[in-house]
């Protein structure tokens, strides 16, 4: 892949990010021909099968067998590729940007959407006729075509009923309204809820840049778990000093219900709690993600000299956000102020600190701790600035 992303206007078909967000984002599909000129795939098919064999990489293999669908979850066994048919199968690898620096650079080309919403790059390799069937996503997605050609068909209206027999979410009935054939470097943007089906016309690679869109249920469950750690462990306990003899011992009496309702009503949270929760929740890596600490870490002073000479960068899997005086890295909250806060915000925005960046002693101590944990790396250890 070209190490340099195309100009934003080229990526968005001659539009500014502001115009795209106003006219298309979560509103209507957009096809951009030549969105990424001279695009070259950052991975090979053999690379993808090696990743799919790893336990720390999410992968799926989808096979169409006549009218039936088969689904295999990774890690796949070595040699699985040799036992696949010639047609109608797809390998999906999630989080490609965690493993391939050029895929991370691809993801960062979409930084006109806040990092709190940006999720990851999923790549699909499909044999001729391969695909995952007609379906719809609950999130925005950019579909960038790599090698080969893929036909996309969409329907903005239709029956949402799923095929109960399929092991993946495939629509039972799909009546396409529009279709396009994407060639290398072309891109299709789809807002949430648009039914779509992609089918490989020849062996092809497609890169899906996806976005986080948690449901109200997901947010509520995660927020309540967050609050659990903040509740006073010695808080008020249920008590009934005026209890009377029970005539119906199995009944939930009114007094018990009222006292319990009062205990629950005493649980309070503030806007600050919500901000802290979102910073931690939206920067938290997915459960399968692993970080790799340096095998032979430098000492503190040697690290600082190397960082000043060559710069540092966030690990591809690291999530870093900030709000007001708080910085969030991989689910942890760090209080920072003044020059320390400013340098950490620069790291969060640019995902790197360039050579010669002036850092405070407090920032230097944090950077070294994160380096030892594998959350950041020295640029000289591989990769660039993105």
GROMACS .gro file of C-alpha atoms in nm:
model
  386
    1UNK     CA    1   0.000   0.000   0.000
    2UNK     CA    2   0.115   0.352  -0.067
    3UNK     CA    3   0.244   0.478   0.268
    4UNK     CA    4   0.074   0.813   0.208
    5UNK     CA    5  -0.303   0.842   0.219
    6UNK     CA    6  -0.461   1.040  -0.065
    7UNK     CA    7  -0.577   1.395   0.003
    8UNK     CA    8  -0.901   1.396   0.201
    9UNK     CA    9  -1.093   1.546  -0.090
   10UNK     CA   10  -0.975   1.264  -0.318
   11UNK     CA   11  -1.077   1.002  -0.061
   12UNK     CA   12  -1.424   1.160  -0.039
   13UNK     CA   13  -1.479   1.212  -0.411
   14UNK     CA   14  -1.383   1.579  -0.426
   15UNK     CA   15  -1.572   1.673  -0.110
   16UNK     CA   16  -1.443   1.825   0.209
   17UNK     CA   17  -1.494   1.629   0.529
   18UNK     CA   18  -1.746   1.891   0.640
   19UNK     CA   19  -1.949   1.852   0.319
   20UNK     CA   20  -1.937   1.472   0.335
   21UNK     CA   21  -2.053   1.464   0.697
   22UNK     CA   22  -2.332   1.713   0.625
   23UNK     CA   23  -2.461   1.548   0.307
   24UNK     CA   24  -2.389   1.174   0.343
   25UNK     CA   25  -2.287   1.065   0.692
   26UNK     CA   26  -2.569   0.850   0.834
   27UNK     CA   27  -2.794   0.974   0.553
   28UNK     CA   28  -2.723   0.807   0.217
   29UNK     CA   29  -2.470   0.585   0.039
   30UNK     CA   30  -2.183   0.720  -0.168
   31UNK     CA   31  -1.964   0.556  -0.432
   32UNK     CA   32  -1.622   0.716  -0.486
   33UNK     CA   33  -1.433   0.606  -0.795
   34UNK     CA   34  -1.056   0.625  -0.749
   35UNK     CA   35  -1.086   0.716  -0.382
   36UNK     CA   36  -0.736   0.577  -0.318
   37UNK     CA   37  -0.538   0.602  -0.645
   38UNK     CA   38  -0.274   0.333  -0.704
   39UNK     CA   39  -0.389   0.149  -0.393
   40UNK     CA   40  -0.174  -0.154  -0.315
   41UNK     CA   41  -0.282  -0.419  -0.066
   42UNK     CA   42  -0.096  -0.406   0.267
   43UNK     CA   43  -0.126  -0.785   0.307
   44UNK     CA   44  -0.116  -1.100   0.099
   45UNK     CA   45  -0.362  -1.388   0.117
   46UNK     CA   46  -0.102  -1.603   0.291
   47UNK     CA   47  -0.055  -1.322   0.546
   48UNK     CA   48  -0.428  -1.334   0.621
   49UNK     CA   49  -0.432  -1.708   0.677
   50UNK     CA   50  -0.134  -1.674   0.912
   51UNK     CA   51  -0.322  -1.407   1.108
   52UNK     CA   52  -0.636  -1.621   1.110
   53UNK     CA   53  -0.437  -1.897   1.283
   54UNK     CA   54  -0.356  -1.667   1.578
   55UNK     CA   55  -0.557  -1.675   1.900
   56UNK     CA   56  -0.524  -1.296   1.945
   57UNK     CA   57  -0.677  -1.219   1.605
   58UNK     CA   58  -1.052  -1.244   1.538
   59UNK     CA   59  -1.128  -1.429   1.216
   60UNK     CA   60  -1.412  -1.610   1.043
   61UNK     CA   61  -1.439  -1.834   0.741
   62UNK     CA   62  -1.771  -1.824   0.553
   63UNK     CA   63  -1.846  -2.093   0.296
   64UNK     CA   64  -2.151  -2.112   0.069
   65UNK     CA   65  -2.238  -2.475   0.005
   66UNK     CA   66  -2.528  -2.481  -0.238
   67UNK     CA   67  -2.811  -2.298  -0.061
   68UNK     CA   68  -2.650  -2.349   0.281
   69UNK     CA   69  -2.405  -2.135   0.472
   70UNK     CA   70  -2.118  -2.267   0.682
   71UNK     CA   71  -1.930  -2.060   0.938
   72UNK     CA   72  -1.598  -2.135   1.107
   73UNK     CA   73  -1.448  -1.914   1.377
   74UNK     CA   74  -1.073  -1.877   1.415
   75UNK     CA   75  -0.812  -1.957   1.505
   76UNK     CA   76  -0.801  -2.165   1.189
   77UNK     CA   77  -0.578  -2.469   1.165
   78UNK     CA   78  -0.259  -2.436   0.962
   79UNK     CA   79  -0.313  -2.562   0.609
   80UNK     CA   80  -0.686  -2.479   0.611
   81UNK     CA   81  -0.645  -2.278   0.289
   82UNK     CA   82  -0.538  -2.588   0.095
   83UNK     CA   83  -0.864  -2.766   0.175
   84UNK     CA   84  -1.099  -2.494   0.052
   85UNK     CA   85  -1.304  -2.515  -0.269
   86UNK     CA   86  -1.224  -2.302  -0.573
   87UNK     CA   87  -1.530  -2.081  -0.533
   88UNK     CA   88  -1.782  -1.924  -0.294
   89UNK     CA   89  -1.590  -1.873   0.028
   90UNK     CA   90  -1.466  -1.571   0.221
   91UNK     CA   91  -1.203  -1.525   0.492
   92UNK     CA   92  -1.267  -1.232   0.729
   93UNK     CA   93  -0.991  -1.095   0.953
   94UNK     CA   94  -1.083  -0.832   1.212
   95UNK     CA   95  -0.853  -0.563   1.351
   96UNK     CA   96  -0.599  -0.580   1.069
   97UNK     CA   97  -0.468  -0.242   1.183
   98UNK     CA   98  -0.343  -0.402   1.507
   99UNK     CA   99  -0.100  -0.622   1.316
  100UNK     CA  100  -0.006  -0.439   0.995
  101UNK     CA  101   0.133  -0.082   1.012
  102UNK     CA  102   0.007   0.007   0.664
  103UNK     CA  103  -0.344  -0.101   0.766
  104UNK     CA  104  -0.320   0.128   1.067
  105UNK     CA  105  -0.225   0.413   0.834
  106UNK     CA  106  -0.528   0.324   0.623
  107UNK     CA  107  -0.752   0.353   0.930
  108UNK     CA  108  -0.605   0.691   1.028
  109UNK     CA  109  -0.696   0.830   0.685
  110UNK     CA  110  -1.051   0.848   0.827
  111UNK     CA  111  -0.956   1.056   1.129
  112UNK     CA  112  -1.204   1.326   1.027
  113UNK     CA  113  -1.438   1.112   1.239
  114UNK     CA  114  -1.338   1.123   1.610
  115UNK     CA  115  -1.124   0.835   1.735
  116UNK     CA  116  -1.394   0.759   1.995
  117UNK     CA  117  -1.612   0.645   1.702
  118UNK     CA  118  -1.344   0.488   1.484
  119UNK     CA  119  -1.324   0.112   1.534
  120UNK     CA  120  -1.094  -0.094   1.314
  121UNK     CA  121  -1.011  -0.231   0.970
  122UNK     CA  122  -1.161  -0.564   0.875
  123UNK     CA  123  -1.032  -0.728   0.560
  124UNK     CA  124  -1.211  -0.992   0.359
  125UNK     CA  125  -1.053  -1.214   0.099
  126UNK     CA  126  -1.310  -1.380  -0.126
  127UNK     CA  127  -1.275  -1.650  -0.386
  128UNK     CA  128  -1.489  -1.599  -0.700
  129UNK     CA  129  -1.854  -1.590  -0.598
  130UNK     CA  130  -1.759  -1.547  -0.234
  131UNK     CA  131  -1.943  -1.320   0.006
  132UNK     CA  132  -2.123  -1.321   0.338
  133UNK     CA  133  -2.474  -1.287   0.198
  134UNK     CA  134  -2.719  -0.997   0.210
  135UNK     CA  135  -2.717  -0.827   0.549
  136UNK     CA  136  -2.722  -0.490   0.716
  137UNK     CA  137  -2.489  -0.333   0.971
  138UNK     CA  138  -2.581  -0.118   1.269
  139UNK     CA  139  -2.279   0.107   1.212
  140UNK     CA  140  -2.127   0.321   0.936
  141UNK     CA  141  -1.877   0.154   0.707
  142UNK     CA  142  -1.640   0.249   0.426
  143UNK     CA  143  -1.569  -0.041   0.188
  144UNK     CA  144  -1.239   0.015   0.008
  145UNK     CA  145  -1.161  -0.222  -0.276
  146UNK     CA  146  -0.817  -0.379  -0.298
  147UNK     CA  147  -0.713  -0.630  -0.563
  148UNK     CA  148  -0.984  -0.779  -0.782
  149UNK     CA  149  -1.342  -0.667  -0.839
  150UNK     CA  150  -1.648  -0.698  -0.620
  151UNK     CA  151  -2.010  -0.633  -0.706
  152UNK     CA  152  -2.211  -0.452  -0.441
  153UNK     CA  153  -2.590  -0.447  -0.436
  154UNK     CA  154  -2.791  -0.243  -0.185
  155UNK     CA  155  -3.151  -0.191  -0.077
  156UNK     CA  156  -3.260   0.102   0.136
  157UNK     CA  157  -3.602  -0.051   0.194
  158UNK     CA  158  -3.679  -0.415   0.252
  159UNK     CA  159  -3.769  -0.698   0.483
  160UNK     CA  160  -3.538  -0.716   0.791
  161UNK     CA  161  -3.627  -1.082   0.864
  162UNK     CA  162  -3.320  -1.304   0.895
  163UNK     CA  163  -3.270  -1.655   0.760
  164UNK     CA  164  -3.316  -1.865   1.074
  165UNK     CA  165  -3.124  -2.155   0.919
  166UNK     CA  166  -2.806  -1.958   0.854
  167UNK     CA  167  -2.525  -1.948   1.117
  168UNK     CA  168  -2.468  -1.580   1.039
  169UNK     CA  169  -2.704  -1.284   1.003
  170UNK     CA  170  -2.825  -1.324   0.645
  171UNK     CA  171  -3.145  -1.161   0.525
  172UNK     CA  172  -3.413  -1.407   0.425
  173UNK     CA  173  -3.537  -1.190   0.140
  174UNK     CA  174  -3.328  -0.932  -0.044
  175UNK     CA  175  -3.443  -0.725  -0.339
  176UNK     CA  176  -3.158  -0.499  -0.454
  177UNK     CA  177  -3.237  -0.147  -0.570
  178UNK     CA  178  -2.890  -0.034  -0.685
  179UNK     CA  179  -2.563  -0.202  -0.772
  180UNK     CA  180  -2.205  -0.114  -0.857
  181UNK     CA  181  -1.886  -0.300  -0.943
  182UNK     CA  182  -1.589  -0.170  -0.745
  183UNK     CA  183  -1.236  -0.192  -0.883
  184UNK     CA  184  -0.907  -0.141  -0.696
  185UNK     CA  185  -0.904   0.195  -0.519
  186UNK     CA  186  -1.281   0.247  -0.545
  187UNK     CA  187  -1.481   0.292  -0.227
  188UNK     CA  188  -1.842   0.259  -0.113
  189UNK     CA  189  -1.974   0.434   0.197
  190UNK     CA  190  -2.286   0.290   0.364
  191UNK     CA  191  -2.472   0.443   0.656
  192UNK     CA  192  -2.625   0.213   0.921
  193UNK     CA  193  -2.927   0.003   0.829
  194UNK     CA  194  -2.870  -0.020   0.452
  195UNK     CA  195  -2.909  -0.378   0.336
  196UNK     CA  196  -2.615  -0.478   0.119
  197UNK     CA  197  -2.451  -0.777  -0.045
  198UNK     CA  198  -2.099  -0.803  -0.181
  199UNK     CA  199  -2.000  -1.076  -0.425
  200UNK     CA  200  -1.650  -1.135  -0.560
  201UNK     CA  201  -1.633  -1.140  -0.939
  202UNK     CA  202  -1.278  -1.271  -0.912
  203UNK     CA  203  -1.038  -1.330  -0.621
  204UNK     CA  204  -1.047  -1.003  -0.432
  205UNK     CA  205  -0.961  -0.819  -0.113
  206UNK     CA  206  -1.193  -0.561   0.044
  207UNK     CA  207  -1.112  -0.341   0.345
  208UNK     CA  208  -1.398  -0.241   0.574
  209UNK     CA  209  -1.335   0.066   0.786
  210UNK     CA  210  -1.595   0.035   1.063
  211UNK     CA  211  -1.718   0.263   1.338
  212UNK     CA  212  -1.833   0.206   1.694
  213UNK     CA  213  -2.205   0.248   1.757
  214UNK     CA  214  -2.289   0.098   2.098
  215UNK     CA  215  -2.655   0.036   2.171
  216UNK     CA  216  -2.829   0.191   2.470
  217UNK     CA  217  -2.830  -0.154   2.631
  218UNK     CA  218  -2.455  -0.199   2.580
  219UNK     CA  219  -2.385   0.145   2.726
  220UNK     CA  220  -2.617   0.086   3.022
  221UNK     CA  221  -2.465  -0.251   3.110
  222UNK     CA  222  -2.110  -0.115   3.086
  223UNK     CA  223  -2.198   0.201   3.280
  224UNK     CA  224  -2.359   0.007   3.565
  225UNK     CA  225  -2.047  -0.210   3.587
  226UNK     CA  226  -1.839   0.111   3.596
  227UNK     CA  227  -2.058   0.253   3.874
  228UNK     CA  228  -2.023  -0.067   4.077
  229UNK     CA  229  -1.657   0.016   4.140
  230UNK     CA  230  -1.750   0.368   4.253
  231UNK     CA  231  -2.030   0.285   4.494
  232UNK     CA  232  -1.958   0.316   4.863
  233UNK     CA  233  -1.894  -0.043   4.984
  234UNK     CA  234  -2.012   0.060   5.330
  235UNK     CA  235  -2.329   0.224   5.205
  236UNK     CA  236  -2.669   0.199   5.361
  237UNK     CA  237  -2.797  -0.155   5.405
  238UNK     CA  238  -3.155  -0.278   5.394
  239UNK     CA  239  -3.317  -0.263   5.740
  240UNK     CA  240  -3.672  -0.315   5.877
  241UNK     CA  241  -3.675  -0.249   6.253
  242UNK     CA  242  -4.056  -0.221   6.249
  243UNK     CA  243  -4.104  -0.567   6.094
  244UNK     CA  244  -4.428  -0.743   6.194
  245UNK     CA  245  -4.510  -1.116   6.189
  246UNK     CA  246  -4.573  -1.244   5.837
  247UNK     CA  247  -4.912  -1.391   5.760
  248UNK     CA  248  -4.810  -1.482   5.402
  249UNK     CA  249  -4.433  -1.545   5.421
  250UNK     CA  250  -4.392  -1.595   5.045
  251UNK     CA  251  -4.540  -1.256   4.955
  252UNK     CA  252  -4.329  -0.952   4.872
  253UNK     CA  253  -4.492  -0.696   5.098
  254UNK     CA  254  -4.529  -0.327   5.022
  255UNK     CA  255  -4.282  -0.216   5.289
  256UNK     CA  256  -4.001  -0.434   5.145
  257UNK     CA  257  -4.063  -0.299   4.796
  258UNK     CA  258  -4.068   0.063   4.916
  259UNK     CA  259  -3.750   0.028   5.124
  260UNK     CA  260  -3.569  -0.140   4.833
  261UNK     CA  261  -3.685   0.131   4.594
  262UNK     CA  262  -3.548   0.395   4.832
  263UNK     CA  263  -3.208   0.220   4.845
  264UNK     CA  264  -3.187   0.208   4.466
  265UNK     CA  265  -3.303   0.568   4.434
  266UNK     CA  266  -3.007   0.670   4.651
  267UNK     CA  267  -2.767   0.556   4.376
  268UNK     CA  268  -2.656   0.876   4.204
  269UNK     CA  269  -2.415   0.970   3.932
  270UNK     CA  270  -2.292   1.295   3.787
  271UNK     CA  271  -2.201   1.420   3.442
  272UNK     CA  272  -1.840   1.380   3.549
  273UNK     CA  273  -1.904   1.009   3.613
  274UNK     CA  274  -2.046   0.977   3.261
  275UNK     CA  275  -1.744   1.154   3.111
  276UNK     CA  276  -1.501   0.932   3.302
  277UNK     CA  277  -1.697   0.622   3.199
  278UNK     CA  278  -1.695   0.716   2.830
  279UNK     CA  279  -1.323   0.791   2.833
  280UNK     CA  280  -1.246   0.453   2.988
  281UNK     CA  281  -1.506   0.254   2.791
  282UNK     CA  282  -1.426   0.397   2.448
  283UNK     CA  283  -1.050   0.362   2.491
  284UNK     CA  284  -1.064   0.007   2.632
  285UNK     CA  285  -0.915  -0.253   2.393
  286UNK     CA  286  -1.127  -0.551   2.297
  287UNK     CA  287  -1.087  -0.854   2.526
  288UNK     CA  288  -0.875  -1.058   2.284
  289UNK     CA  289  -0.621  -0.779   2.224
  290UNK     CA  290  -0.271  -0.843   2.353
  291UNK     CA  291   0.013  -0.597   2.407
  292UNK     CA  292   0.375  -0.702   2.373
  293UNK     CA  293   0.623  -0.548   2.612
  294UNK     CA  294   0.978  -0.507   2.480
  295UNK     CA  295   1.180  -0.824   2.534
  296UNK     CA  296   1.479  -0.620   2.652
  297UNK     CA  297   1.345  -0.284   2.766
  298UNK     CA  298   1.580   0.010   2.781
  299UNK     CA  299   1.650   0.178   3.110
  300UNK     CA  300   1.470   0.502   3.186
  301UNK     CA  301   1.744   0.739   3.069
  302UNK     CA  302   1.828   0.533   2.759
  303UNK     CA  303   1.458   0.532   2.668
  304UNK     CA  304   1.435   0.910   2.704
  305UNK     CA  305   1.740   0.960   2.482
  306UNK     CA  306   1.600   0.723   2.219
  307UNK     CA  307   1.259   0.894   2.233
  308UNK     CA  308   1.414   1.237   2.188
  309UNK     CA  309   1.626   1.109   1.898
  310UNK     CA  310   1.368   0.905   1.706
  311UNK     CA  311   1.024   0.975   1.855
  312UNK     CA  312   0.758   0.751   2.005
  313UNK     CA  313   0.427   0.616   1.878
  314UNK     CA  314   0.122   0.452   2.027
  315UNK     CA  315   0.095   0.078   1.979
  316UNK     CA  316  -0.158   0.012   1.702
  317UNK     CA  317  -0.400  -0.151   1.947
  318UNK     CA  318  -0.382   0.134   2.199
  319UNK     CA  319  -0.683   0.358   2.239
  320UNK     CA  320  -0.616   0.709   2.368
  321UNK     CA  321  -0.872   0.985   2.430
  322UNK     CA  322  -0.896   1.297   2.643
  323UNK     CA  323  -1.150   1.537   2.788
  324UNK     CA  324  -1.083   1.841   3.001
  325UNK     CA  325  -0.804   1.754   3.245
  326UNK     CA  326  -0.828   1.377   3.204
  327UNK     CA  327  -0.647   1.152   2.959
  328UNK     CA  328  -0.761   0.794   2.894
  329UNK     CA  329  -0.529   0.524   2.765
  330UNK     CA  330  -0.649   0.167   2.721
  331UNK     CA  331  -0.928   0.213   2.973
  332UNK     CA  332  -0.716   0.385   3.238
  333UNK     CA  333  -0.771   0.745   3.347
  334UNK     CA  334  -0.475   0.977   3.402
  335UNK     CA  335  -0.511   1.324   3.551
  336UNK     CA  336  -0.288   1.578   3.378
  337UNK     CA  337  -0.254   1.955   3.370
  338UNK     CA  338  -0.053   2.226   3.197
  339UNK     CA  339   0.237   2.119   2.971
  340UNK     CA  340   0.195   1.752   3.069
  341UNK     CA  341  -0.167   1.754   2.955
  342UNK     CA  342  -0.075   1.928   2.630
  343UNK     CA  343   0.193   1.676   2.535
  344UNK     CA  344  -0.037   1.383   2.615
  345UNK     CA  345  -0.316   1.538   2.409
  346UNK     CA  346  -0.069   1.570   2.121
  347UNK     CA  347   0.016   1.203   2.155
  348UNK     CA  348  -0.355   1.115   2.155
  349UNK     CA  349  -0.435   1.328   1.849
  350UNK     CA  350  -0.129   1.243   1.639
  351UNK     CA  351  -0.072   0.896   1.790
  352UNK     CA  352   0.298   0.982   1.797
  353UNK     CA  353   0.549   1.226   1.940
  354UNK     CA  354   0.809   1.337   1.692
  355UNK     CA  355   1.182   1.358   1.759
  356UNK     CA  356   1.281   1.645   1.983
  357UNK     CA  357   0.937   1.689   2.138
  358UNK     CA  358   0.975   1.860   2.473
  359UNK     CA  359   0.815   1.662   2.754
  360UNK     CA  360   0.776   1.734   3.122
  361UNK     CA  361   0.923   1.501   3.387
  362UNK     CA  362   0.568   1.381   3.466
  363UNK     CA  363   0.499   1.305   3.099
  364UNK     CA  364   0.838   1.133   3.064
  365UNK     CA  365   0.759   0.907   3.360
  366UNK     CA  366   0.423   0.810   3.208
  367UNK     CA  367   0.576   0.743   2.867
  368UNK     CA  368   0.834   0.513   3.017
  369UNK     CA  369   0.572   0.320   3.214
  370UNK     CA  370   0.363   0.279   2.899
  371UNK     CA  371   0.670   0.172   2.700
  372UNK     CA  372   0.743  -0.102   2.955
  373UNK     CA  373   0.378  -0.221   2.920
  374UNK     CA  374   0.392  -0.228   2.539
  375UNK     CA  375   0.133   0.051   2.507
  376UNK     CA  376   0.375   0.278   2.322
  377UNK     CA  377   0.690   0.203   2.126
  378UNK     CA  378   0.999   0.379   2.004
  379UNK     CA  379   0.967   0.469   1.637
  380UNK     CA  380   1.316   0.326   1.580
  381UNK     CA  381   1.178  -0.012   1.690
  382UNK     CA  382   0.971  -0.033   1.372
  383UNK     CA  383   0.693   0.152   1.195
  384UNK     CA  384   0.656   0.523   1.140
  385UNK     CA  385   0.439   0.807   1.253
  386UNK     CA  386   0.123   0.711   1.062
   0.00000   0.00000   0.00000
